Tab-separated table of C-alpha atoms in Angstrom:
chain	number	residue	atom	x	y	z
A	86	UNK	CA	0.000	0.000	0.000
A	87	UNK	CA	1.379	3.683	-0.973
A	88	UNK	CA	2.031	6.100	1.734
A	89	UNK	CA	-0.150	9.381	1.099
A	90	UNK	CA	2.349	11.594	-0.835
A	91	UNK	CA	3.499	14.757	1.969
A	92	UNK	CA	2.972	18.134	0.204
A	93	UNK	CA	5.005	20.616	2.260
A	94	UNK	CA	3.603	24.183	1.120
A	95	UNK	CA	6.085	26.893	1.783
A	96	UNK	CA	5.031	30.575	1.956
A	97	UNK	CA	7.432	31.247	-0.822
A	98	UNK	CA	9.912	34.424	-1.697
A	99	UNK	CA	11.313	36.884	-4.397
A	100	UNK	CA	14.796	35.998	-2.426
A	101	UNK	CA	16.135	32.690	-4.139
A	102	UNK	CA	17.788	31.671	-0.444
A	103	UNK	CA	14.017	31.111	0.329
A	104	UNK	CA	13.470	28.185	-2.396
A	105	UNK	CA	16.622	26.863	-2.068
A	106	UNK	CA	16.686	26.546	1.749
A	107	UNK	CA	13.048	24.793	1.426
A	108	UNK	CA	13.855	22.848	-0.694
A	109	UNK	CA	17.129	21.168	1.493
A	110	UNK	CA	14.986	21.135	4.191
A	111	UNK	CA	12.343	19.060	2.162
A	112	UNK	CA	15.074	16.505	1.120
A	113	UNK	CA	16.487	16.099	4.257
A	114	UNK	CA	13.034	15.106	5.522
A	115	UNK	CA	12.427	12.800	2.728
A	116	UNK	CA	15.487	11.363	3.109
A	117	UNK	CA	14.473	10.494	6.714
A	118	UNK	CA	11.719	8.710	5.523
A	119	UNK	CA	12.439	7.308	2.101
A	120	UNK	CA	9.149	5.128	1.692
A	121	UNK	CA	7.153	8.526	2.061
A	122	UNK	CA	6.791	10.568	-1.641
A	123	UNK	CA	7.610	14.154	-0.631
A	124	UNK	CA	6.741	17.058	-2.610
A	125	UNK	CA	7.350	21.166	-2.365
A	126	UNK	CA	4.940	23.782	-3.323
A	127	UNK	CA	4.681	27.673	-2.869
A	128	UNK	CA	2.158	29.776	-2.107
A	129	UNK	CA	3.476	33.405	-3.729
A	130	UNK	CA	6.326	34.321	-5.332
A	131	UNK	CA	8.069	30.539	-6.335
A	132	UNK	CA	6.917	27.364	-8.653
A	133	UNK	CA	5.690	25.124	-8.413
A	134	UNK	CA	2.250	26.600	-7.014
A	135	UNK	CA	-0.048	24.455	-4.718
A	136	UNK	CA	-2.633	23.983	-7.123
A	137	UNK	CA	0.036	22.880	-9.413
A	138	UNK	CA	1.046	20.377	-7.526
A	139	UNK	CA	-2.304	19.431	-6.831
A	140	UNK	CA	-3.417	19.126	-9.747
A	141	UNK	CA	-0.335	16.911	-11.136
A	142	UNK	CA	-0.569	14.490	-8.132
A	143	UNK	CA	-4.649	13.915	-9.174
A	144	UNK	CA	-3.409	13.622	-12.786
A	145	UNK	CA	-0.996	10.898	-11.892
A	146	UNK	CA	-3.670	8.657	-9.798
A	147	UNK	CA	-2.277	9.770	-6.417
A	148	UNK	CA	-5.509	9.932	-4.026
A	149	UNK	CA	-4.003	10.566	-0.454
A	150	UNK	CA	-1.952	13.693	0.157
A	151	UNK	CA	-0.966	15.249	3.566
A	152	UNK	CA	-0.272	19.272	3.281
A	153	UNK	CA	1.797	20.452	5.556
A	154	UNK	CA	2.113	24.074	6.009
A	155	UNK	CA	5.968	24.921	6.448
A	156	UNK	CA	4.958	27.934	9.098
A	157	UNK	CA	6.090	28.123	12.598
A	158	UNK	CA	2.841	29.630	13.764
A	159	UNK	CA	-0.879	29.597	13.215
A	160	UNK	CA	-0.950	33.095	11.976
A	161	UNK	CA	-2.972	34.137	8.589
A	162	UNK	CA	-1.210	32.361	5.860
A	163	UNK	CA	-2.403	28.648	7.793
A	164	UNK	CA	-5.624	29.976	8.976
A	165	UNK	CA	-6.960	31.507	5.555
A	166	UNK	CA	-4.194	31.547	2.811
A	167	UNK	CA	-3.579	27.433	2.960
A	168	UNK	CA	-6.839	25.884	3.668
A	169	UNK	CA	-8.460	28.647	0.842
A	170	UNK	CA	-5.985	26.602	-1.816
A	171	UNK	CA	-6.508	22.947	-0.829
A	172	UNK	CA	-10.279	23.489	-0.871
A	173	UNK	CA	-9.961	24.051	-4.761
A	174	UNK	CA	-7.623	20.688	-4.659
A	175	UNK	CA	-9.154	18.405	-7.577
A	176	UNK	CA	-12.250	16.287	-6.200
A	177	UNK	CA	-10.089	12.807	-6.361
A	178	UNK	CA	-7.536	14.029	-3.638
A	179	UNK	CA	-8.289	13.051	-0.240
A	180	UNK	CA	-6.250	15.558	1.416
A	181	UNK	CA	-4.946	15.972	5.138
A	182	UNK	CA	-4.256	18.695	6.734
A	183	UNK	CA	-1.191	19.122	8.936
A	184	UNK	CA	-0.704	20.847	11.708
A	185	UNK	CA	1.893	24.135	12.060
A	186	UNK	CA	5.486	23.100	12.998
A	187	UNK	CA	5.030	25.188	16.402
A	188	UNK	CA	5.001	24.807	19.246
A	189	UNK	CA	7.505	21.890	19.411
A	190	UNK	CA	10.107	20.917	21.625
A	191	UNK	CA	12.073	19.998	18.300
A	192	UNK	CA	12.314	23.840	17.489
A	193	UNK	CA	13.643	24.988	20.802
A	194	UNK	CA	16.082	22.347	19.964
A	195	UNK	CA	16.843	23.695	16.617
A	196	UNK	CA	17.332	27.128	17.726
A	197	UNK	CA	19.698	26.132	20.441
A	198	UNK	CA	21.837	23.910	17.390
A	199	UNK	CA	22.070	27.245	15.317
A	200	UNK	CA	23.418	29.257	18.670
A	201	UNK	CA	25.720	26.372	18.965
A	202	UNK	CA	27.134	26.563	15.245
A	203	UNK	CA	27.643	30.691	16.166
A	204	UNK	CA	29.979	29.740	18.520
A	205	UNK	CA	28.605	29.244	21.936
A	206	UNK	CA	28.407	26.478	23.994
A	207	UNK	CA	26.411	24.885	26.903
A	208	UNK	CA	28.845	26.534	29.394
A	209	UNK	CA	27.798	29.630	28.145
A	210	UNK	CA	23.960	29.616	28.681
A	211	UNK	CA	23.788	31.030	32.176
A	212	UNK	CA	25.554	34.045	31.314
A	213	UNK	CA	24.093	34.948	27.183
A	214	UNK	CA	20.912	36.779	26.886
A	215	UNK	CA	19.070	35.579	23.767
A	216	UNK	CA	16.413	37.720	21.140
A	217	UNK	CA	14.088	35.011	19.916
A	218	UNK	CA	13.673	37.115	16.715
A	219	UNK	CA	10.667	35.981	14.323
A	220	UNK	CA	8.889	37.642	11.579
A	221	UNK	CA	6.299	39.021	12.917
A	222	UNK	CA	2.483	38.868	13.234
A	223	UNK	CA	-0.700	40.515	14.126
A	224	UNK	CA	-2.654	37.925	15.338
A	225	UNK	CA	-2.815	37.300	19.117
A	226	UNK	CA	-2.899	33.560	18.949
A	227	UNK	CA	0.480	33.717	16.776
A	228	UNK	CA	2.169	35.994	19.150
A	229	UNK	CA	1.417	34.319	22.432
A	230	UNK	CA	3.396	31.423	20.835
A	231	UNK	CA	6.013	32.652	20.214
A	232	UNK	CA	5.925	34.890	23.642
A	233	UNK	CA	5.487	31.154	25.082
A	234	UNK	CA	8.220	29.626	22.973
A	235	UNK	CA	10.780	32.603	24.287
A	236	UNK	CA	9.688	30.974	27.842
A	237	UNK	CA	10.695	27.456	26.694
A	238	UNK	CA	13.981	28.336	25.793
A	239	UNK	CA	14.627	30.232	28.784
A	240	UNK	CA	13.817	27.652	30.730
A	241	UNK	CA	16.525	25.422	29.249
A	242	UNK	CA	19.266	27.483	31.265
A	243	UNK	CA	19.458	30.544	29.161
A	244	UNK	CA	19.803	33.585	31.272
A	245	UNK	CA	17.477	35.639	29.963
A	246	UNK	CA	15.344	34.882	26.295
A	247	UNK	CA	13.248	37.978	24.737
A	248	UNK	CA	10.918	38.043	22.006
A	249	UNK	CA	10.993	40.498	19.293
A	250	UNK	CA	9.622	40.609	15.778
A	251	UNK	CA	10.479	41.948	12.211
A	252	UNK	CA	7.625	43.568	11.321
A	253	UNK	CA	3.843	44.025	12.719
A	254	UNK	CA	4.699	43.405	16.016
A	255	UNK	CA	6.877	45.227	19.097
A	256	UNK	CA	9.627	44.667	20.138
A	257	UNK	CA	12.314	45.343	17.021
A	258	UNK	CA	15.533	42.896	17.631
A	259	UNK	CA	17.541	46.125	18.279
A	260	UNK	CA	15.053	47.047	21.066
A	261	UNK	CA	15.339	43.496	22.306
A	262	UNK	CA	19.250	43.861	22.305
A	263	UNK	CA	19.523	47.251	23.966
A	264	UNK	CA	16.798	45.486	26.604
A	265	UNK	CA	19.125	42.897	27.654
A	266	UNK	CA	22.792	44.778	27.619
A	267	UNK	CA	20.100	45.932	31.160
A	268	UNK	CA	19.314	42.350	31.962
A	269	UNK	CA	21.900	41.406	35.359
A	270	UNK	CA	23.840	38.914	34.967
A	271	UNK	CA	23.800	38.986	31.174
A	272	UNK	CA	27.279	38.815	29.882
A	273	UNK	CA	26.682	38.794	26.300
A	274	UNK	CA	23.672	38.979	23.999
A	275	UNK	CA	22.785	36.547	20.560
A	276	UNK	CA	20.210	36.369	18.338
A	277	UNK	CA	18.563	33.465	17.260
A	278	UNK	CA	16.198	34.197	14.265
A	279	UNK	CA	13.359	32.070	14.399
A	280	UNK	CA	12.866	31.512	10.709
A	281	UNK	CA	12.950	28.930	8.568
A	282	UNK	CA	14.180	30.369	5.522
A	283	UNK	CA	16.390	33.766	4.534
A	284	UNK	CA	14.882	36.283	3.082
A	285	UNK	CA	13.689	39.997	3.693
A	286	UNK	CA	12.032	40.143	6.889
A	287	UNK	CA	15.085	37.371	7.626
A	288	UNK	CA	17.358	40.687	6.819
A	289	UNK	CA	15.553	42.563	8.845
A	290	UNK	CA	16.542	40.563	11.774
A	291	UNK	CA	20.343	40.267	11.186
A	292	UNK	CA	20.386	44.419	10.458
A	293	UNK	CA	18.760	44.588	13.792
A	294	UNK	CA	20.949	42.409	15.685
A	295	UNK	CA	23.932	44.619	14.732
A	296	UNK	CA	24.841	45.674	18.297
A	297	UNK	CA	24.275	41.847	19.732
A	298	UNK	CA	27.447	40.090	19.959
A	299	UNK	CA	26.120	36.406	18.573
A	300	UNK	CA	23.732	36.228	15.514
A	301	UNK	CA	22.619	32.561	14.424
A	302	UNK	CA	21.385	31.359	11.179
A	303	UNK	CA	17.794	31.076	10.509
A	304	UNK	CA	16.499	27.332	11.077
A	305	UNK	CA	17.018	26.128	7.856
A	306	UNK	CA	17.107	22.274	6.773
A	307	UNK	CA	18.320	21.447	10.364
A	308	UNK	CA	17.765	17.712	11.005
A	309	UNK	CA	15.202	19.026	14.039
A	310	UNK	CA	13.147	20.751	11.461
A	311	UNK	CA	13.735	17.538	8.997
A	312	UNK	CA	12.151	15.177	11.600
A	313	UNK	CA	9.168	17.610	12.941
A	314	UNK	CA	7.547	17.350	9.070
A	315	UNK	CA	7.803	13.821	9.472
A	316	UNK	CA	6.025	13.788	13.310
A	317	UNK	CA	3.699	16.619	12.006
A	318	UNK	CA	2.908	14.348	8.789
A	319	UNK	CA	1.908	11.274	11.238
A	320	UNK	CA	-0.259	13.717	13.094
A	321	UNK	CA	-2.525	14.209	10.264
A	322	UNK	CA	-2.486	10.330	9.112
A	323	UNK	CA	-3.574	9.526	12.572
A	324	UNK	CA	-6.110	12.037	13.105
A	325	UNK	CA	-7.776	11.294	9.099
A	326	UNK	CA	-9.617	14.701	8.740
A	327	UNK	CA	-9.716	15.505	5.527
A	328	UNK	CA	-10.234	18.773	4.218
A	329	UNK	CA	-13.433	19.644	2.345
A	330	UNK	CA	-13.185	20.342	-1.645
A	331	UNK	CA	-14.989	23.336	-2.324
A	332	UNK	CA	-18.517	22.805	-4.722
């Protein structure tokens, strides 16, 4: 019996890091999991598109197909943007939807890996103040989890972890920075962008962590990302909603 074919839909970007990091991160996971079909769609910006995709997968007989939205929160884009495009899916697709990769333990480990590769180490947690740095959102829902996500990582021995955000939402990274040069006890300050990909708002992040004396790479196809599709890709098998075709 086939495995259901994973469809990982990134939000997609005029910055060609954006593809490119996706699409590593997409082959690391199905290299994880080689009797799983994995495929990479975009909702703006990059091909292939969703309904692309969709529509090639129907063509070729496939009839299961988790989606998996490759966003770290349940902001718009997974509320409206991704279930909008599956619901025009073709009428032979059963199709799954995923849940968001966050909040996961797996993440918190990611971001610590990338502060790790910047040069610190373990030793150094109790003294390095940390901007958990993501794009930005205005719903509520998306910002208490990353305000909640901050509190994970602190609690894994940093001594001190702030939010801050790129765009729609306070505090800048800089502001973040300058906050914690205040914080006692706080030696030195990094930033660890909580992204997936490089791009603008990505940018955005690293100009703002100018002053900070650490700045880690976004997430990127890091195997703790690699293995969350694959645990959020079992979610949906096990739950078996499907998502309704519009009429």
């Amino acid at each position: 019996m086939n495995r259901p074919v994973l469809l990982v839909i990134a939000h997609g970007s005029r910055d060609p890091r954006h593809a490119a990091t996706v699409q590593a991160l997409v082959r690391r996971a199905g290299a994880l999991r080689p009797g799983v079909r994995v495929e990479t769609a975009f909702l703006d910006f990059n091909l292939p598109s969703v309904t692309g995709v969709l529509d090639r997968l129907a063509a070729e007989g496939i009839r299961d197909v988790v989606a998996l939205p490759l966003l770290l929160t349940r902001a718009f884009h997974a509320k409206a943007d991704v279930p909008a495009v599956l619901r025009q899916a073709p009428p032979s697709l059963r199709i799954h939807q995923a849940e968001v990769l966050g909040p996961s333990p797996l993440l918190i480990a990611a971001v610590e890996r990338r502060l790790y590769e910047a040069g610190l180490t373990p030793g150094d947690k109790s003294t390095t103040g940390v901007v958990l740095a993501s794009a930005g959102s205005t719903d509520p829902e998306a910002i208490a989890v990353i305000a909640e996500t901050a509190r994970e990582l602190r609690r894994t021995g940093w001594c001190s972890v702030r939010p801050a955000f790129a765009s729609a939402s306070l505090p800048r990274t800089e502001d973040a920075v300058r906050a914690l040069r205040g914080d006692a006890g706080v030696r030195r300050v990094a930033v660890a962008p909580y992204v997936i990909a490089p791009g603008r708002l990505p940018d955005r992040i690293a100009a703002g962590a100018a002053d900070a004396d650490v700045l880690a790479d976004v997430l990127g196809p890091s195997p703790e990302l690699a293995r969350l599709l694959l645990e959020r890709y079992d979610g949906a098998l096990a739950s078996r909603v499907a998502v309704a075709h519009s009429a």
